[in-house]
PDB file of C-alpha atoms in Angstrom:
ATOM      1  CA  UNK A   1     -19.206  -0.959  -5.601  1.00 74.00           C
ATOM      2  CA  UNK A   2     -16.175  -0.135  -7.588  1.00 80.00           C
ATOM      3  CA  UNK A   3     -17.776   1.219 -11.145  1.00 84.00           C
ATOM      4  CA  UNK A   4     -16.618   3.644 -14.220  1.00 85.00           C
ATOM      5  CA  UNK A   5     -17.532   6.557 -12.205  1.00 84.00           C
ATOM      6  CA  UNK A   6     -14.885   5.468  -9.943  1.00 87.00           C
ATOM      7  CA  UNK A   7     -12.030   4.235 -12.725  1.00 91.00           C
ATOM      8  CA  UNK A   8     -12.685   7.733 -14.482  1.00 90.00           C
ATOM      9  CA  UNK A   9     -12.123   9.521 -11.314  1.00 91.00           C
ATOM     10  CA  UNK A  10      -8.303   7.468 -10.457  1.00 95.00           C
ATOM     11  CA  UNK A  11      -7.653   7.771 -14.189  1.00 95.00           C
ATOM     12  CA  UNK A  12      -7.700  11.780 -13.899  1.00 95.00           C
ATOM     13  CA  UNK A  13      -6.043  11.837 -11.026  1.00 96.00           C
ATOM     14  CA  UNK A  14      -3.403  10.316 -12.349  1.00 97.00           C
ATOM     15  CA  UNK A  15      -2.969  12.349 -15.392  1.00 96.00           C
ATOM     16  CA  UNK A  16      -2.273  15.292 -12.678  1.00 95.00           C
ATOM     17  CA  UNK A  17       0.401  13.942 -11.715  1.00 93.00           C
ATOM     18  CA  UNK A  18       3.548  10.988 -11.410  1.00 93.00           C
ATOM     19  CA  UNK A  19       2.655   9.049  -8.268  1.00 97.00           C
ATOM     20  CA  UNK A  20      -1.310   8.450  -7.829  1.00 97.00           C
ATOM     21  CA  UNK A  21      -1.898   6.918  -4.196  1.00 97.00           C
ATOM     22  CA  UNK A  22      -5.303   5.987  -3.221  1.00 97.00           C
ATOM     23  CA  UNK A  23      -7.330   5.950  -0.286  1.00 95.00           C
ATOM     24  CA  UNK A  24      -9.395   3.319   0.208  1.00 96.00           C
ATOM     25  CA  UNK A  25     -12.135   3.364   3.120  1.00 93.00           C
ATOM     26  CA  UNK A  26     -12.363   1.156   5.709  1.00 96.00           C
ATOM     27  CA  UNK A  27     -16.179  -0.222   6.148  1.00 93.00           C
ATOM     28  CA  UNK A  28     -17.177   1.577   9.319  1.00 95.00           C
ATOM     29  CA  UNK A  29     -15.672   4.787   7.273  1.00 92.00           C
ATOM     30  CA  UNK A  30     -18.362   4.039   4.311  1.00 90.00           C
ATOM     31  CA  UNK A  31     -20.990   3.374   6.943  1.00 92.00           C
ATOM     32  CA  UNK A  32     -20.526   6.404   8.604  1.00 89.00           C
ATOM     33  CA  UNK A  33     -21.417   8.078   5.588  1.00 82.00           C
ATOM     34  CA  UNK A  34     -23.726   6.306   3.581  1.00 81.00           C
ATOM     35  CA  UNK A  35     -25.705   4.593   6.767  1.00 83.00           C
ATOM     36  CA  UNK A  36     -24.903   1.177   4.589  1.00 83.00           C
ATOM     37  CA  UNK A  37     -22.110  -1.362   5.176  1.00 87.00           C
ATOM     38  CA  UNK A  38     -20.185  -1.454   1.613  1.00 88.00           C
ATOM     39  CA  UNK A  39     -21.393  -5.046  -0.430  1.00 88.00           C
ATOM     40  CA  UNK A  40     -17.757  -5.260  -1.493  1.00 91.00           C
ATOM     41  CA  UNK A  41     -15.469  -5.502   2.025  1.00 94.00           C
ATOM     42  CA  UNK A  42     -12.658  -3.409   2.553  1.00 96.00           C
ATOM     43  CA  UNK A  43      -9.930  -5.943   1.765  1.00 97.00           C
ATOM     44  CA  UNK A  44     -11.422  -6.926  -2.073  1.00 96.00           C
ATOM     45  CA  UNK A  45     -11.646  -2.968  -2.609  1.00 95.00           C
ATOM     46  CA  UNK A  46      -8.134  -2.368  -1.674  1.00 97.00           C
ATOM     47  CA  UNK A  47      -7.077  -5.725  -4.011  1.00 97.00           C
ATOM     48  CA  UNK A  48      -9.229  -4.270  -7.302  1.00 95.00           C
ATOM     49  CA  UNK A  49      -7.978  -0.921  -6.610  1.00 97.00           C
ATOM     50  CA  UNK A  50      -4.102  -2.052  -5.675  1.00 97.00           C
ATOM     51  CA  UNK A  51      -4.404  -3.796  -9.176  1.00 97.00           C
ATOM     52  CA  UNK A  52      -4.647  -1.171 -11.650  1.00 97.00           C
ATOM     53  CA  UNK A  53      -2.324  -0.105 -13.506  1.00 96.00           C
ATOM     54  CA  UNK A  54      -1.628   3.122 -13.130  1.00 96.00           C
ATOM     55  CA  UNK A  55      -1.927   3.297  -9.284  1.00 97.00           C
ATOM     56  CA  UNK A  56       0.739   3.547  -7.038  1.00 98.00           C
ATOM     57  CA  UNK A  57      -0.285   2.633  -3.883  1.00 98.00           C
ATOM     58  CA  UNK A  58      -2.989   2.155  -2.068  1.00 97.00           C
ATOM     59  CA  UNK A  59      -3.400   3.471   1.983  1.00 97.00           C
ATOM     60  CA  UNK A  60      -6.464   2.531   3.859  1.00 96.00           C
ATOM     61  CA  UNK A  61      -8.589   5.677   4.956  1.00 94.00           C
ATOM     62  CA  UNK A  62      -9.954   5.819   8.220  1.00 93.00           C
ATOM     63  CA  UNK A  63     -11.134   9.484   8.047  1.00 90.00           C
ATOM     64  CA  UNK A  64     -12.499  11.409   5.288  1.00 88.00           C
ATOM     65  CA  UNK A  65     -10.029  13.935   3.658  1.00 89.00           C
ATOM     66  CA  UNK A  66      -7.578  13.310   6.782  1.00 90.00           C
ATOM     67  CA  UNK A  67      -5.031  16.114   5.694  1.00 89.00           C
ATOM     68  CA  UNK A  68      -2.836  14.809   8.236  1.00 91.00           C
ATOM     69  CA  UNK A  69      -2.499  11.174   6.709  1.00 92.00           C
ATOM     70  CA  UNK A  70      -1.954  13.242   3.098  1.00 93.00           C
ATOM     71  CA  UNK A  71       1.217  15.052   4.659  1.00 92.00           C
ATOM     72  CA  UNK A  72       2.801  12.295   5.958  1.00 94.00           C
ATOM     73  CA  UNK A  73       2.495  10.366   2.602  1.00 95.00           C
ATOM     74  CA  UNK A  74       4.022  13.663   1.006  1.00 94.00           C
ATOM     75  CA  UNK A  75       0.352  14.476  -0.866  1.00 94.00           C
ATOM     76  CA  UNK A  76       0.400  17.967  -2.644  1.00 93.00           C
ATOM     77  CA  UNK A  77      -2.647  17.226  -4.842  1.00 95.00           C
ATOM     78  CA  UNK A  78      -6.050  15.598  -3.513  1.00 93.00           C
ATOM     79  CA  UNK A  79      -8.422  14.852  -6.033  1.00 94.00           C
ATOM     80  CA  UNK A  80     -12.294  14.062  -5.131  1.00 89.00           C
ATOM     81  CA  UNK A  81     -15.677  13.915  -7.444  1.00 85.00           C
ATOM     82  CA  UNK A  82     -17.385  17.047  -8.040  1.00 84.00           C
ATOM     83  CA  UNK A  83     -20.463  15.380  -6.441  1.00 79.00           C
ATOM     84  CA  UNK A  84     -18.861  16.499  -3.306  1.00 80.00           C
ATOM     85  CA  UNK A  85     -18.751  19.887  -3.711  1.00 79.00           C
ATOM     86  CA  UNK A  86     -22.090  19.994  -2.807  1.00 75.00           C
ATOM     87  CA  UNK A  87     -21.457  18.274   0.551  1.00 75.00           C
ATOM     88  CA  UNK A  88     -20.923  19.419   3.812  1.00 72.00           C
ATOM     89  CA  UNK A  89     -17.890  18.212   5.298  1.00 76.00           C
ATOM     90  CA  UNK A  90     -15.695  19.929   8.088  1.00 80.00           C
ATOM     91  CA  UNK A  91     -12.832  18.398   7.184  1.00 80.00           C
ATOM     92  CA  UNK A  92     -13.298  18.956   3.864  1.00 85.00           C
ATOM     93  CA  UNK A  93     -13.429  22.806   4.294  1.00 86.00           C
ATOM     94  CA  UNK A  94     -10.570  22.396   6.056  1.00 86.00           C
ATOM     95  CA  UNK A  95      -8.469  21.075   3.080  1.00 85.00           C
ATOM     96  CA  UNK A  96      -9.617  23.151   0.812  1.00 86.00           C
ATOM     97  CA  UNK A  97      -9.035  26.162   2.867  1.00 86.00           C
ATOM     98  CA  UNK A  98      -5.375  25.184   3.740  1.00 82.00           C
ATOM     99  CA  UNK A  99      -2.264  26.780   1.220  1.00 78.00           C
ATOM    100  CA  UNK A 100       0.038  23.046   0.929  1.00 90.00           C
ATOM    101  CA  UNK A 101      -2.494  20.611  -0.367  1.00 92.00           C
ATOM    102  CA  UNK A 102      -4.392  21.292  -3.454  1.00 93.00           C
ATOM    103  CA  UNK A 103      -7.961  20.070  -3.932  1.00 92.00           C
ATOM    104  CA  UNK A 104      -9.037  19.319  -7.207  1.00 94.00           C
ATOM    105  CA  UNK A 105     -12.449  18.466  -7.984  1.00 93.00           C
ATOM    106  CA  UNK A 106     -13.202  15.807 -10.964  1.00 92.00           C
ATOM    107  CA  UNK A 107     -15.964  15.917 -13.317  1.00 86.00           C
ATOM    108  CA  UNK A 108     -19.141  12.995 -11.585  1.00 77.00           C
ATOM    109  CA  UNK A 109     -19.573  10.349 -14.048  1.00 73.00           C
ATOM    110  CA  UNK A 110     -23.684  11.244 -14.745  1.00 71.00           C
ATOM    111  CA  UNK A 111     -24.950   7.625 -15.737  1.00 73.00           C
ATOM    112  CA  UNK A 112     -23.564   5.731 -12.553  1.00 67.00           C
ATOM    113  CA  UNK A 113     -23.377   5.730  -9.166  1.00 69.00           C
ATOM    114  CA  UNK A 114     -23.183   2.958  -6.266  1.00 69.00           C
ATOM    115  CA  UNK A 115     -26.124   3.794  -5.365  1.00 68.00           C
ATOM    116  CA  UNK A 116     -28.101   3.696  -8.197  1.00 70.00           C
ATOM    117  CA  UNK A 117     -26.739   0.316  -9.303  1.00 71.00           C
ATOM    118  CA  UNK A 118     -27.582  -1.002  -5.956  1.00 72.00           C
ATOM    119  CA  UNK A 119     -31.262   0.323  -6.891  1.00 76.00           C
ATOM    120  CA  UNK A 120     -31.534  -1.975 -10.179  1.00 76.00           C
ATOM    121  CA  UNK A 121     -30.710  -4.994  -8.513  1.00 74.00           C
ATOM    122  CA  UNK A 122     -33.015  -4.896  -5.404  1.00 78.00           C
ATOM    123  CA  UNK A 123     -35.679  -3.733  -8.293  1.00 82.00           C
ATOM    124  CA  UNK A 124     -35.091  -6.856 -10.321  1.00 83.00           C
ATOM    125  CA  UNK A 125     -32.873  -4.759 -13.019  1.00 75.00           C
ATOM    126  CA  UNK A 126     -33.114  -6.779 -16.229  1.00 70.00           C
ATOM    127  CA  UNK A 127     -31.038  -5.538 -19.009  1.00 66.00           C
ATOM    128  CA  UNK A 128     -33.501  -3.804 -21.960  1.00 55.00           C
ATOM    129  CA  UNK A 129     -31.933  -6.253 -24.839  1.00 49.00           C
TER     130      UNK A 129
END
């Protein structure tokens, strides 16, 4: 689910530099990942995300920090939330290991997360007005 966390995360990548293009996973991507099918399909994320101002373009991702995909589309910077850091990911490694693409982690957005939103709802989440 496409929250703040998220927006801060593009916004700041942008700011690094001219030309922001995203990545957007396909479903059996997420669910590889997060043992959940995404609520919001691939297509509707790629629309929201294709719709903001200040990004470029928008690529489907079929891997996770495919460095390969990033060279052909002439990436020099790849930007990711810190929450990863933390993660173990091969490929991941791999990127930040290699000398041409830079990987830049972004400050996690502490109050939100997809997951935790998901969380309210099934709990009944009523807001405390």
């Amino acid at each position: 689910m496409f929250h703040i966390g998220h927006l801060n995360v593009l916004k700041k990548s942008k700011a690094l530099g001219d030309y922001l293009i995203v990545g957007v996973s396909r479903d059996e991507l997420v669910e590889s990942y997060k043992k959940a099918r995404p609520i919001i399909p691939f297509e509707d994320r790629v629309e929201i995300v294709r719709h903001l101002d200040f990004v470029d373009q928008v690529v489907p991702q079929e891997n996770l920090f495919d460095s390969g995909l990033m060279r052909a589309y002439g990436v020099n910077v790849m930007t990711i939330g810190d929450d990863w850091r933390s993660k173990s990911n091969q490929n991941l490694s791999a990127l930040i290991d290699s000398s041409d693409i830079e990987v830049v982690f972004l400050p996690y957005t502490q109050s939100v997360s997809s997951t935790s939103i998901k969380e309210k709802i099934a709990k009944g989440w009523q807001d405390d007005k």
